[in-house]
Amino acid sequence: MKKQFILLGLFLLASSFTVSQVRGQEVQKKMHWKGCADKVTKRETYLNLVKAYAKKFRNLTELCNGQWPDSTDARYLRAAAEALAYNQTIIKIELAYRDSACVIALAKALEKNRTIRELVVLLSTEMGSTGAIALAKALEKNRTIININLICSYIGSEGAAALATTLEKNRTIRELALRATKMGSTGAIALAKALKKNSTITNIDLSCNDIGSEGAAALVTVLEKNRTIREMQLGGIKMGSTEAIALAKALKKNSTITKIDLSGNGIDSEGAIALAKALEKNNTITNIDLSDNDIDYEGVAALAKVLEKNSTIMEISLNNNRIGSAGAVALTKALEKNRTITKIDLSWNGIDYVEAATLAKALDDTIPCKKECIYLTYDKTMYNGIHLTKSLEKNSTITKIYLKTNKPGLEDIAALANALHKNSTITEVYLSCYDIDYEEISTLANILKKNSIITEISLYGRNKIGSAVASALAEALEKNSTITKIKLRLKDMDCVGAVALAKALEKNSTITKIDLCYNNIGSAGVVALAKALEKNSTIMEIRLNYNNIGSTGVVALAKALEKNSTVMKISLMHNRIDSVGAVALAKALEKNSTITKINLNRNGIGPEGAVALAAALEKNSTITKIGLGGNNIGSTGGVALAMALEKNSTITKIRLNGNNIGSTGAVALAKALEKNSTITNINLIVNHIGSAGAAALAKALDKNSTITEINLVGGNNVTYKELTALFIDKHIIIDGGKD
């Protein structure tokens, strides 16, 4: 009996074990199939991402920063890379602020892509050598890219060395910019070795890298052997005079370099003398930059002597050296004989009146070279530098003049005025002075009354008598019949100056564009200008930003715009016009049929003002661009504008950033975009639209076929990852939004 019991127990134990084992196998099978299903689901999701990116890239020729995913989700990067690998339309990629993960994914795509010709990855301080090495490997296989720009992307010496290895074999890259990439001397030496073998690169920028004398020495050897490089940027590499002398020797033999930048290298006169000797024999260099060095009279005298005979150099920069009076005299003699130089920059050299007067003679048009533009930017010692413009009395080639000085004297302004009176070619004058008085500007204004050549004048200043300056110019504008554009930013013009200008505009019949931003003209000033606009029939564009106009001034301006039929663009940003001013402008826009662009950003118009403008936009059929950012219009204003956009058929760009329209406003806008067929660009950052608002906008794009850019990144309570997921297949930019 006991034996039977034992046998029965063993039987039951075996049976129990078998059942549990079978059940376990069933569970494993279920888990296996579930795992397979999960894998299939993930694969389907990934393939959908690839398809979405392929669709997004399909019609692009240029891939911008907002169209490439960040590294928060590796799946998106892989999907984008796979789509880009087989894309056949994109020819340029321009990214910024990217880390190594983003660059590695991009590199993988570049291995297979056969259409991209230009690659730009800027300011990517986290790209690192890892990203650069991945790019280098991709470029070994890529056969289409001809231009690479990695400015301010920290690739380090290892990254530079990896790229160098690739350049030894690559036969397509023509331009390489590695400015400020922290390559160091080791990276420079590696690149130098590669450039000796490379036979395709024509332009290379290695400036702003701490290469030092050792790295510079290696690059010098490149100039001795390489026969394809035409432009070389070596500014700020801490070369020093010793290596500059070595470089000069190489330039004597080199016959391909046409442009070289050696600025900011601590080159003294010894180095300059060596370079001068090189320029005696070199017959290909047309542009040389020696600015921000330590060249004194001895060095500039040697360069001047060469310039007397040289027949190839067209541009030379010597600004911010120690030229002094004797150096200026030497250059004067050189310019009298030189036949090719069209631009010379001598700014910030402490050149005083005596030297400037001697240089003036060299610009006489008896010199058979064409000097088209003159730049005279002075340091604090050069108060009388504008005397240089006496030479303009006879010159017949210069068309633009840019004068910046700290404190011009009456003699300086008189010299400029006299020159403009006799000159027959200058059409644009830009004068920026910190302290210019009434008597000085009156001298210039008197010439403008008679001048029949100048078409544009820009005057910047920080003066306590801005109104007097404006009044003097206004008197000239009443009689002048050639100026078409005027820009006056005098800080303290106030209403007195504005009233004087307004009076002139009533009579003037040539000015088409006027810029009076940052002048504090107030409501009284704009009331006068408004009156002028009622009569003026030539002004097409007016800018009055930051003038403290207020609602009173805008009401007067609005009435003028009801009658005016020439103004097409108007900017009133940051003028505290509030809802009262907005309502007045809205009434004007219902009647006006010429304005195409209006900027009302940062004016506190609120919901009431937005509702009024919305009603006007339903009827207006000319405005194509409108700026309403930073006006706190709220959801009420957002909904009103949305309803207007359902009916409006002309607006292509609208700026609504910083208005707190919330999800309610966003949903209303989404509904409008389903019907609207003209808007291409809309800015909605800082509106707290939330996930619901973003989702509604994304859904609207399924029906909308015109939107190319919606700026949603920032201040909307939606993560970048969420936005990317929502808009991935919409073929638009979601973080652009530049005005």
XYZ file of C-alpha atoms in Angstrom:
739
model
C 0.000 0.000 0.000
C 2.831 2.364 0.869
C 4.533 1.482 -2.388
C 1.382 2.283 -4.357
C 1.124 5.624 -2.556
C 4.683 6.493 -3.494
C 4.125 5.549 -7.110
C 0.927 7.586 -7.191
C 2.780 10.586 -5.716
C 5.534 10.307 -8.298
C 2.935 10.100 -11.038
C 1.119 13.178 -9.784
C 4.421 15.069 -9.421
C 5.404 14.221 -13.000
C 1.967 15.226 -14.257
C 2.131 18.533 -12.377
C 5.607 19.339 -13.730
C 4.512 18.609 -17.289
C 1.444 20.881 -17.014
C 3.444 23.788 -15.577
C 6.099 23.322 -18.219
C 3.490 23.412 -20.973
C 1.918 26.512 -19.493
C 5.320 28.166 -19.329
C 5.960 27.430 -22.965
C 2.597 28.953 -23.869
C 3.436 32.107 -21.927
C 6.816 32.307 -23.680
C 5.125 31.952 -27.044
C 2.696 34.737 -26.203
C 5.541 36.971 -25.051
C 7.485 36.099 -28.181
C 4.610 37.063 -30.483
C 3.923 40.174 -28.466
C 7.581 41.132 -28.785
C 7.409 40.530 -32.518
C 4.282 42.662 -32.733
C 5.996 45.447 -30.792
C 8.957 45.269 -33.134
C 6.638 45.462 -36.145
C 4.847 48.439 -34.618
C 8.128 50.227 -33.902
C 9.362 49.468 -37.390
C 6.128 50.786 -38.912
C 6.407 53.936 -36.782
C 9.990 54.434 -37.886
C 9.139 53.908 -41.556
C 6.340 56.428 -41.221
C 8.881 58.902 -39.828
C 11.183 58.272 -42.779
C 8.284 58.777 -45.198
C 7.292 61.969 -43.398
C 10.808 63.400 -43.679
C 11.065 62.284 -47.292
C 7.870 64.167 -48.028
C 9.121 67.168 -46.065
C 12.424 67.267 -47.989
C 10.930 66.397 -51.366
C 10.478 69.934 -52.713
C 13.333 71.629 -50.859
C 16.499 72.876 -52.495
C 17.922 74.235 -49.234
C 17.668 72.521 -45.839
C 17.556 75.079 -42.998
C 18.094 74.773 -39.260
C 14.436 74.358 -38.349
C 13.947 71.484 -40.775
C 16.509 69.161 -39.209
C 15.671 67.470 -35.857
C 17.688 67.952 -32.690
C 19.221 65.129 -30.657
C 16.418 64.737 -28.091
C 15.105 61.659 -29.920
C 17.519 59.474 -31.881
C 14.687 57.982 -33.953
C 13.960 61.327 -35.586
C 17.634 61.826 -36.401
C 17.939 58.372 -37.964
C 14.734 58.839 -39.947
C 15.787 62.269 -41.217
C 19.200 60.927 -42.215
C 17.688 58.002 -44.124
C 15.303 60.336 -45.953
C 18.099 62.776 -46.792
C 20.377 60.029 -48.047
C 18.113 59.384 -51.020
C 16.787 62.923 -51.533
C 17.394 64.303 -55.025
C 16.420 67.974 -54.665
C 18.402 69.507 -51.783
C 21.660 71.151 -52.860
C 22.499 73.155 -49.717
C 22.352 72.438 -45.977
C 22.685 75.235 -43.416
C 22.525 74.316 -39.727
C 23.613 76.002 -36.505
C 24.055 75.201 -32.817
C 24.167 71.431 -33.346
C 25.796 68.747 -31.205
C 27.794 65.696 -32.265
C 24.738 63.408 -32.436
C 23.052 65.671 -34.995
C 26.210 65.968 -37.086
C 26.859 62.211 -36.992
C 23.350 61.528 -38.309
C 23.873 64.139 -41.007
C 27.216 62.589 -41.949
C 25.594 59.201 -42.437
C 23.188 60.761 -44.939
C 26.011 62.501 -46.787
C 27.686 59.169 -47.481
C 24.881 58.236 -49.878
C 23.416 61.579 -50.977
C 24.339 62.624 -54.526
C 22.907 66.150 -54.864
C 24.141 68.272 -51.934
C 26.859 70.694 -53.013
C 27.174 73.041 -50.018
C 27.373 72.179 -46.312
C 27.215 74.859 -43.596
C 27.317 73.950 -39.896
C 27.874 77.119 -37.867
C 28.328 77.934 -34.188
C 28.160 74.295 -33.181
C 30.394 74.423 -30.120
C 29.239 70.954 -29.042
C 29.961 69.332 -32.388
C 33.362 68.240 -31.136
C 35.962 66.087 -32.828
C 33.490 63.173 -32.866
C 31.170 65.037 -35.198
C 34.056 66.231 -37.372
C 35.482 62.712 -37.671
C 32.074 61.416 -38.783
C 31.901 64.184 -41.410
C 35.400 63.375 -42.590
C 34.491 59.708 -43.133
C 31.370 60.739 -45.034
C 33.375 63.047 -47.285
C 35.613 60.148 -48.265
C 32.580 58.627 -50.004
C 30.704 61.782 -51.005
C 31.447 63.073 -54.516
C 29.214 66.148 -54.813
C 29.976 68.578 -51.961
C 32.170 71.460 -53.121
C 31.783 73.962 -50.264
C 32.163 73.259 -46.513
C 31.707 75.922 -43.843
C 32.246 74.984 -40.181
C 32.879 78.473 -38.777
C 32.814 78.591 -34.967
C 32.125 74.866 -34.696
C 34.620 73.460 -32.208
C 36.164 70.466 -33.980
C 39.535 70.650 -32.211
C 42.850 69.317 -33.485
C 41.560 65.736 -33.865
C 38.626 66.879 -35.983
C 40.893 69.039 -38.140
C 43.322 66.139 -38.579
C 40.484 63.841 -39.674
C 39.317 66.380 -42.258
C 42.909 66.780 -43.398
C 43.216 63.050 -44.083
C 40.065 63.225 -46.179
C 41.324 66.247 -48.129
C 44.356 64.277 -49.273
C 42.014 62.009 -51.231
C 38.940 64.190 -51.896
C 38.745 65.691 -55.388
C 35.538 67.724 -55.226
C 35.806 70.220 -52.347
C 36.645 73.735 -53.578
C 36.051 75.922 -50.519
C 36.772 75.130 -46.867
C 36.032 77.507 -43.966
C 37.391 76.434 -40.569
C 37.467 79.818 -38.885
C 37.498 79.735 -35.070
C 37.310 75.953 -34.765
C 39.979 75.518 -32.059
C 42.169 73.384 -34.306
C 45.444 74.539 -32.715
C 48.870 74.086 -34.256
C 48.473 70.296 -34.514
C 45.353 70.637 -36.658
C 47.005 73.296 -38.799
C 50.053 71.127 -39.428
C 47.833 68.225 -40.491
C 45.876 70.473 -42.854
C 49.088 71.887 -44.302
C 50.276 68.397 -45.119
C 46.978 67.650 -46.852
C 46.927 70.903 -48.829
C 50.294 70.072 -50.345
C 48.681 67.038 -51.974
C 45.200 68.426 -52.609
C 44.632 69.864 -56.067
C 41.056 71.157 -55.909
C 40.684 73.609 -53.003
C 40.745 77.232 -54.133
C 39.543 79.072 -51.009
C 40.486 78.281 -47.402
C 39.723 80.168 -44.187
C 41.743 79.211 -41.094
C 41.509 82.570 -39.337
C 40.913 83.070 -35.621
C 42.605 79.811 -34.633
C 45.471 79.708 -32.154
C 47.813 78.166 -34.701
C 50.918 80.001 -33.551
C 54.293 80.158 -35.261
C 54.620 76.380 -35.629
C 51.294 76.002 -37.397
C 51.925 79.129 -39.469
C 55.306 77.752 -40.546
C 53.593 74.616 -41.843
C 51.058 76.683 -43.788
C 53.861 78.705 -45.362
C 55.174 75.553 -46.988
C 51.761 75.098 -48.585
C 52.165 78.335 -50.534
C 55.457 77.073 -51.899
C 53.973 73.903 -53.396
C 50.186 74.319 -53.774
C 49.062 75.668 -57.160
C 45.286 75.856 -56.762
C 44.576 78.017 -53.690
C 43.522 81.515 -54.708
C 42.163 82.939 -51.458
C 43.656 82.330 -48.015
C 42.304 83.757 -44.755
C 44.933 83.688 -41.998
C 43.773 86.559 -39.814
C 44.287 86.274 -36.071
C 46.318 83.059 -36.036
C 49.150 84.560 -33.943
C 51.633 84.277 -36.762
C 54.115 86.958 -35.725
C 56.688 88.707 -37.885
C 59.068 85.771 -38.126
C 56.572 83.609 -39.953
C 55.304 86.619 -41.901
C 58.824 86.950 -43.302
C 58.819 83.277 -44.245
C 55.379 83.674 -45.828
C 56.658 86.643 -47.807
C 59.404 84.499 -49.312
C 56.789 81.952 -50.358
C 54.640 84.640 -51.978
C 57.554 85.672 -54.179
C 57.305 82.315 -55.918
C 53.561 81.686 -55.627
C 51.583 82.454 -58.789
C 48.019 81.591 -57.794
C 47.101 83.496 -54.612
C 44.957 86.549 -55.403
C 43.587 87.386 -51.956
C 45.277 86.994 -48.580
C 44.207 88.064 -45.087
C 47.015 88.549 -42.550
C 45.159 90.842 -40.160
C 45.614 90.689 -36.401
C 48.865 88.737 -36.456
C 51.223 91.010 -34.585
C 53.202 91.741 -37.747
C 55.597 94.627 -37.188
C 57.513 96.720 -39.698
C 60.108 94.010 -40.253
C 57.378 91.683 -41.446
C 55.789 94.458 -43.526
C 59.105 95.172 -45.255
C 59.444 91.503 -46.162
C 55.899 91.469 -47.535
C 56.630 94.611 -49.528
C 59.593 92.906 -51.184
C 57.340 89.953 -52.008
C 54.768 92.245 -53.631
C 57.491 93.654 -55.882
C 57.782 90.266 -57.563
C 54.314 88.794 -57.054
C 51.941 89.641 -59.913
C 48.746 87.854 -58.865
C 47.681 89.327 -55.494
C 44.833 91.813 -55.878
C 43.657 92.075 -52.279
C 45.754 92.111 -49.088
C 44.581 92.772 -45.529
C 47.220 93.936 -43.040
C 44.850 95.603 -40.587
C 45.161 95.308 -36.801
C 48.920 94.737 -36.826
C 51.854 96.748 -35.490
C 53.147 98.374 -38.660
C 54.733 101.812 -38.188
C 56.286 104.319 -40.617
C 59.173 102.105 -41.654
C 56.867 99.285 -42.697
C 54.277 101.448 -44.437
C 57.019 103.344 -46.275
C 58.233 100.071 -47.771
C 54.681 99.145 -48.776
C 54.107 102.594 -50.240
C 57.210 102.314 -52.390
C 55.940 99.045 -53.808
C 52.470 100.471 -54.481
C 54.015 103.093 -56.714
C 54.968 100.363 -59.198
C 52.581 97.493 -58.422
C 49.944 96.980 -61.107
C 47.775 94.236 -59.619
C 46.689 95.253 -56.102
C 43.183 96.712 -56.093
C 42.377 96.674 -52.361
C 44.623 97.102 -49.329
C 43.624 97.413 -45.679
C 46.010 99.050 -43.217
C 43.526 100.209 -40.597
C 44.468 100.131 -36.926
C 48.254 100.228 -37.311
C 50.751 102.969 -36.400
C 51.131 104.723 -39.724
C 51.533 108.275 -38.419
C 52.096 111.488 -40.392
C 55.207 110.346 -42.228
C 53.471 107.134 -43.279
C 50.512 109.104 -44.625
C 52.854 111.239 -46.706
C 54.528 108.121 -48.122
C 51.162 106.653 -49.078
C 50.178 109.926 -50.704
C 53.119 109.726 -53.078
C 52.295 106.118 -53.848
C 48.646 106.851 -54.639
C 49.642 109.643 -56.980
C 51.465 107.128 -59.165
C 49.424 103.950 -58.580
C 47.025 102.990 -61.404
C 45.052 100.088 -59.938
C 43.973 100.622 -56.303
C 40.223 101.151 -55.941
C 39.926 100.834 -52.168
C 42.303 101.664 -49.341
C 41.350 101.568 -45.658
C 43.449 103.727 -43.330
C 40.953 104.027 -40.476
C 42.075 104.219 -36.877
C 45.640 105.285 -37.552
C 45.664 108.588 -35.714
C 46.010 110.493 -38.983
C 45.603 114.190 -38.232
C 44.628 117.138 -40.399
C 48.067 117.750 -41.883
C 48.399 114.194 -43.151
C 44.767 114.072 -44.288
C 45.275 117.192 -46.352
C 48.235 115.637 -48.136
C 46.345 112.414 -48.769
C 43.526 114.430 -50.300
C 45.603 115.307 -53.333
C 46.089 111.653 -54.145
C 42.375 111.221 -54.779
C 42.360 113.802 -57.562
C 40.760 112.334 -60.672
C 43.903 112.972 -62.688
C 44.832 109.519 -61.411
C 43.462 107.184 -64.081
C 42.208 104.577 -61.596
C 38.605 104.217 -60.560
C 38.031 104.900 -56.883
C 34.354 104.234 -56.379
C 33.942 104.523 -52.630
C 35.803 106.252 -49.824
C 35.725 105.186 -46.169
C 36.989 107.699 -43.609
C 36.462 106.387 -40.115
C 38.455 108.266 -37.522
C 39.647 107.846 -33.975
C 39.377 110.523 -31.328
C 42.522 112.308 -32.478
C 41.202 112.967 -35.946
C 38.742 115.770 -35.433
C 39.720 117.480 -38.668
C 39.759 114.391 -40.882
C 36.908 115.519 -43.105
C 39.366 117.899 -44.772
C 40.287 114.835 -46.799
C 37.088 115.404 -48.758
C 38.594 118.443 -50.466
C 39.874 115.983 -53.025
C 36.275 115.235 -53.996
C 36.032 118.615 -55.674
C 37.832 117.220 -58.714
C 37.207 113.480 -58.383
C 34.827 112.091 -61.010
C 34.491 108.429 -60.000
C 33.442 108.249 -56.331
C 29.675 107.775 -55.960
C 29.298 107.097 -52.227
C 30.929 108.673 -49.203
C 30.798 107.373 -45.632
C 32.088 109.728 -42.967
C 32.295 108.838 -39.287
C 33.968 111.111 -36.784
C 33.675 112.063 -33.157
C 33.630 115.828 -33.361
C 33.859 117.541 -36.735
C 34.765 121.196 -36.781
C 33.195 123.926 -38.889
C 36.158 123.771 -41.271
C 35.557 120.037 -41.758
C 31.910 120.473 -42.654
C 32.749 123.433 -44.863
C 35.275 121.295 -46.740
C 32.691 118.562 -47.260
C 30.053 121.051 -48.351
C 32.394 122.742 -50.801
C 33.388 119.369 -52.229
C 29.779 118.337 -52.734
C 29.076 121.651 -54.428
C 31.744 121.019 -57.068
C 31.567 117.212 -57.283
C 29.412 115.772 -60.060
C 29.270 112.072 -59.220
C 28.453 111.504 -55.518
C 24.870 110.334 -55.087
C 24.914 109.029 -51.487
C 26.188 110.737 -48.331
C 26.350 109.029 -44.933
C 27.445 111.282 -42.071
C 27.618 110.033 -38.487
C 28.788 112.515 -35.867
C 28.496 112.609 -32.117
C 28.454 116.368 -31.781
C 27.443 118.527 -34.742
C 26.078 122.026 -34.248
C 23.620 124.253 -36.116
C 26.236 126.355 -37.895
C 27.998 123.248 -39.212
C 24.872 121.551 -40.535
C 23.625 124.831 -42.015
C 26.770 124.940 -44.126
C 25.976 121.494 -45.497
C 22.283 122.299 -45.909
C 23.037 125.337 -48.042
C 24.862 123.120 -50.515
C 21.952 120.666 -50.642
C 19.703 123.502 -51.789
C 21.718 123.729 -54.999
C 23.093 120.203 -55.433
C 21.451 118.321 -58.297
C 23.261 114.974 -58.007
C 22.776 113.601 -54.477
C 19.790 111.268 -54.152
C 20.282 109.800 -50.669
C 21.393 111.360 -47.388
C 21.741 109.710 -43.976
C 22.571 111.749 -40.895
C 23.175 110.188 -37.503
C 24.107 112.173 -34.434
C 23.813 112.559 -30.693
C 23.050 116.195 -30.361
C 21.266 118.415 -27.898
C 20.137 120.609 -30.784
C 18.629 117.954 -33.027
C 15.641 120.188 -33.763
C 17.871 122.966 -35.109
C 19.759 120.503 -37.323
C 16.479 119.130 -38.687
C 15.192 122.647 -39.308
C 18.271 123.562 -41.332
C 17.929 120.433 -43.450
C 14.214 121.034 -43.870
C 14.902 124.416 -45.398
C 17.229 122.765 -47.909
C 14.687 120.070 -48.784
C 12.120 122.700 -49.753
C 14.348 123.670 -52.674
C 16.232 120.435 -53.427
C 14.835 118.477 -56.373
C 16.965 115.324 -56.475
C 17.011 113.698 -53.014
C 14.685 110.695 -52.925
C 15.659 109.042 -49.638
C 16.398 110.662 -46.296
C 17.283 109.094 -42.961
C 17.625 111.312 -39.890
C 18.317 109.852 -36.478
C 19.278 112.796 -34.322
C 18.049 111.621 -30.921
C 16.691 115.025 -29.905
C 14.946 116.233 -33.045
C 11.682 116.620 -31.067
C 8.487 118.168 -32.432
C 10.140 121.447 -33.529
C 12.380 119.678 -36.020
C 9.523 117.435 -37.171
C 7.282 120.451 -37.815
C 9.999 122.043 -39.940
C 10.471 118.840 -41.946
C 6.721 118.489 -42.398
C 6.552 121.972 -43.879
C 9.315 121.023 -46.323
C 7.544 117.811 -47.332
C 4.458 119.784 -48.288
C 6.516 121.445 -51.014
C 9.065 118.749 -51.871
C 8.143 116.562 -54.838
C 11.025 114.074 -55.051
C 11.414 112.335 -51.664
C 9.947 108.827 -51.746
C 11.308 107.378 -48.513
C 11.760 109.013 -45.116
C 13.134 107.436 -41.935
C 12.741 109.429 -38.707
C 13.056 106.601 -36.163
C 14.387 107.284 -32.641
C 13.834 111.055 -32.765
C 11.295 111.632 -29.987
C 9.089 113.794 -32.202
C 5.997 113.181 -30.059
C 2.355 113.654 -30.973
C 2.808 117.298 -32.039
C 5.509 116.326 -34.509
C 3.503 113.549 -36.111
C 0.413 115.767 -36.343
C 2.469 118.120 -38.521
C 3.785 115.229 -40.607
C 0.246 113.924 -41.020
C -0.826 117.254 -42.436
C 2.057 117.084 -44.914
C 1.024 113.585 -46.030
C -2.395 114.905 -46.960
C -0.729 117.113 -49.579
C 2.439 115.186 -50.478
C 2.104 112.889 -53.474
C 5.543 111.267 -53.697
C 6.358 109.635 -50.331
C 5.937 105.877 -50.614
C 7.558 104.703 -47.375
C 7.700 106.275 -43.912
C 9.325 104.926 -40.752
C 8.497 106.503 -37.373
C 9.518 103.805 -34.864
C 10.295 104.794 -31.269
C 8.995 108.355 -31.402
C 6.598 108.490 -28.466
C 3.745 109.386 -30.810
C 0.847 108.245 -28.632
C -2.773 107.814 -29.658
C -3.301 111.530 -30.361
C -0.597 111.600 -32.997
C -1.747 108.359 -34.595
C -5.335 109.581 -34.858
C -4.080 112.535 -36.931
C -1.895 110.238 -39.020
C -4.816 107.887 -39.617
C -6.950 110.711 -40.988
C -4.142 111.619 -43.378
C -3.847 108.029 -44.578
C -7.526 108.001 -45.444
C -6.764 110.632 -48.095
C -3.172 109.770 -49.033
C -2.798 107.598 -52.129
C 0.976 107.104 -52.394
C 2.250 105.686 -49.079
C 2.740 101.938 -49.446
C 4.779 101.082 -46.357
C 4.494 102.524 -42.854
C 6.207 101.495 -39.627
C 4.980 102.751 -36.249
C 6.591 100.251 -33.889
C 6.858 101.076 -30.187
C 4.848 104.315 -30.091
C 2.237 103.676 -27.363
C -0.683 104.140 -29.752
C -2.987 101.917 -27.589
C -6.514 100.864 -28.593
C -7.649 104.407 -29.481
C -4.907 104.756 -32.071
C -5.547 101.253 -33.385
C -9.250 101.979 -33.874
C -8.379 105.139 -35.815
C -5.910 103.278 -38.011
C -8.475 100.548 -38.604
C -10.941 103.104 -40.008
C -8.188 104.466 -42.251
C -7.305 101.020 -43.565
C -10.918 100.405 -44.539
C -10.643 103.328 -46.959
C -6.960 103.354 -47.901
C -6.121 101.360 -51.033
C -2.331 101.769 -51.338
C -0.715 100.579 -48.095
C 0.729 97.099 -48.512
C 2.855 96.800 -45.367
C 2.197 98.129 -41.852
C 4.194 97.547 -38.667
C 2.344 98.097 -35.373
C 4.478 95.890 -33.127
C 4.745 96.760 -29.424
C 2.040 99.391 -29.186
C -0.277 98.040 -26.496
C -3.350 98.015 -28.722
C -5.002 95.283 -26.627
C -8.094 93.209 -27.538
C -10.184 96.245 -28.489
C -7.611 97.508 -30.964
C -7.172 94.032 -32.441
C -10.932 93.621 -32.948
C -11.074 96.952 -34.797
C -8.124 96.075 -37.015
C -9.624 92.655 -37.708
C -12.821 94.271 -38.976
C -10.726 96.490 -41.268
C -8.740 93.550 -42.631
C -11.973 91.834 -43.676
C -12.546 94.717 -46.090
C -8.993 95.797 -46.964
C -7.630 94.283 -50.173
C -4.104 95.724 -50.412
C -2.196 94.886 -47.198
C 0.121 91.924 -47.658
C 2.227 92.167 -44.489
C 1.177 93.268 -41.011
C 3.065 93.286 -37.710
C 1.021 93.077 -34.515
C 3.553 91.457 -32.194
C 3.778 92.344 -28.514
C 0.347 93.968 -28.264
C -1.290 91.751 -25.627
C -4.397 91.185 -27.749
C -5.330 88.008 -25.850
C -7.673 85.279 -27.039
C -10.368 87.834 -27.915
C -8.078 89.618 -30.331
C -6.740 86.327 -31.660
C -10.229 85.023 -32.442
C -11.214 88.301 -34.134
C -8.140 88.278 -36.352
C -8.717 84.626 -37.173
C -12.213 85.406 -38.412
C -10.777 88.207 -40.535
C -8.192 85.891 -42.075
C -10.946 83.520 -43.169
C -12.165 86.271 -45.493
C -8.991 88.225 -46.275
C -7.278 87.187 -49.513
C -4.183 89.426 -49.666
C -2.179 89.031 -46.447
C 0.835 86.768 -46.922
C 2.714 87.460 -43.690
C 1.410 88.267 -40.196
C 3.329 88.682 -36.958
C 1.359 87.852 -33.801
C 4.144 86.913 -31.385
C 3.928 87.873 -27.724
C 0.154 88.313 -27.623
C -0.985 85.584 -25.217
C -3.743 84.368 -27.535
C -3.788 80.994 -25.764
C -5.198 77.749 -27.101
C -8.535 79.426 -27.868
C -6.920 81.912 -30.213
C -4.722 79.229 -31.772
C -7.683 76.941 -32.458
C -9.530 79.849 -34.108
C -6.495 80.630 -36.237
C -6.237 76.986 -37.214
C -9.822 77.045 -38.435
C -9.023 80.172 -40.457
C -5.937 78.605 -42.018
C -8.022 75.714 -43.294
C -9.818 78.216 -45.528
C -7.142 80.878 -46.109
C -5.080 80.393 -49.277
C -2.664 83.344 -49.226
C -0.746 83.371 -45.915
C 2.741 81.908 -46.195
C 4.332 83.088 -42.945
C 2.927 83.508 -39.426
C 4.775 84.197 -36.168
C 3.101 82.860 -33.014
C 5.910 82.557 -30.454
C 5.190 83.469 -26.817
C 1.432 82.944 -27.035
C 0.969 80.054 -24.586
C -1.080 78.069 -27.108
C -0.370 74.725 -25.422
C -0.503 71.261 -26.946
C -4.126 71.641 -27.995
C -3.433 74.825 -29.921
C -0.368 73.367 -31.602
C -2.262 70.205 -32.562
C -5.081 72.260 -34.094
C -2.609 74.274 -36.187
C -0.883 71.112 -37.346
C -4.189 69.570 -38.361
C -5.121 72.727 -40.281
C -2.078 72.289 -42.464
C -3.537 69.087 -43.839
C -5.884 71.324 -45.804
C -3.722 74.446 -46.168
C -1.203 74.339 -49.028
C 0.341 77.821 -48.856
C 1.915 78.091 -45.379
C 5.681 77.638 -45.528
C 6.663 78.949 -42.100
C 5.037 79.067 -38.656
C 7.173 80.215 -35.758
C 5.994 78.314 -32.677
C 9.234 77.549 -30.848
C 9.381 79.391 -27.540
C 6.851 80.580 -24.983
C 4.020 78.301 -26.055
C 4.029 75.609 -23.371
C 4.874 72.977 -25.983
C 8.191 71.142 -26.162
C 10.258 71.151 -29.318
C 9.881 67.374 -29.448
C 6.079 67.678 -29.405
C 6.155 70.292 -32.150
C 8.465 68.192 -34.288
C 6.143 65.195 -33.955
C 3.083 67.284 -34.842
C 4.562 69.062 -37.851
C 6.969 66.443 -39.152
C 5.016 65.728 -42.327
C 3.776 69.280 -42.919
C 6.682 70.493 -45.051
C 7.075 73.815 -43.175
C 9.550 75.619 -40.932
C 8.406 75.849 -37.307
C 11.229 77.861 -35.769
C 12.036 80.546 -38.320
C 10.119 83.732 -37.905
C 12.593 86.454 -38.927
C 10.957 89.687 -39.914
